[in-house]
Amino acid sequence: MANHKSSEKRIRQTKTRTLHNRYYAKTMRNAVRKLRAMTDKEEAVKMYPVVQKMLDKLAKRNIIHKNKASNLKSKLALQINKL
């Protein structure tokens, strides 16, 4: 258990941030899954910029690594072109 006020506050902050980050990471994963499952090229092309923006924001805020965001965007673009 924490002995200092500052460490108690840090624990509260960490809990809040973890919950926030987990929510946005899960939302991103679901969006990527949804995009991968699409079979209609027009719909996929429309949704790609939304997912791309989401990945860039999460990478900018260090919720996911920038290389992971880049790899996901690249793989999704390849998949959309194959449709």
Coordinates of C-alpha atoms in Angstrom, one line a residue, residues 38-83:
M38 CA -15.1 -6.2 -45.6
T39 CA -15.6 -7.6 -49.0
D40 CA -16.9 -4.5 -50.8
K41 CA -14.0 -2.4 -52.1
E42 CA -16.0 0.9 -52.1
E43 CA -17.0 0.6 -48.4
A44 CA -13.4 -0.4 -47.5
V45 CA -12.0 2.6 -49.3
K46 CA -14.4 4.9 -47.4
M47 CA -13.6 3.4 -44.0
Y48 CA -9.8 3.3 -44.5
P49 CA -9.1 7.0 -43.8
V50 CA -11.1 6.8 -40.6
V51 CA -9.1 3.8 -39.3
Q52 CA -5.9 5.4 -40.5
K53 CA -6.6 8.6 -38.6
M54 CA -7.4 6.5 -35.5
L55 CA -4.1 4.6 -35.8
D56 CA -2.1 7.9 -36.2
K57 CA -3.8 9.4 -33.1
L58 CA -3.0 6.4 -31.0
A59 CA 0.6 6.3 -32.1
K60 CA 1.0 10.0 -31.5
R61 CA -0.3 9.6 -27.9
N62 CA 1.9 6.5 -27.3
I63 CA -1.0 4.1 -26.8
I64 CA 0.4 2.0 -29.6
H65 CA 3.9 2.1 -31.1
K66 CA 4.4 4.2 -34.3
N67 CA 5.8 1.2 -36.2
K68 CA 2.8 -0.9 -35.3
A69 CA 0.5 1.8 -36.6
S70 CA 2.6 2.0 -39.8
N71 CA 2.5 -1.7 -40.3
L72 CA -1.2 -1.9 -39.7
K73 CA -1.9 0.9 -42.2
S74 CA 0.4 -0.8 -44.8
K75 CA -1.3 -4.2 -44.4
L76 CA -4.7 -2.7 -44.6
A77 CA -3.9 -0.7 -47.7
L78 CA -2.5 -3.9 -49.4
Q79 CA -5.7 -5.8 -48.5
I80 CA -8.0 -3.0 -49.9
N81 CA -6.0 -3.0 -53.1
K82 CA -6.5 -6.8 -53.5
L83 CA -10.3 -6.4 -53.3

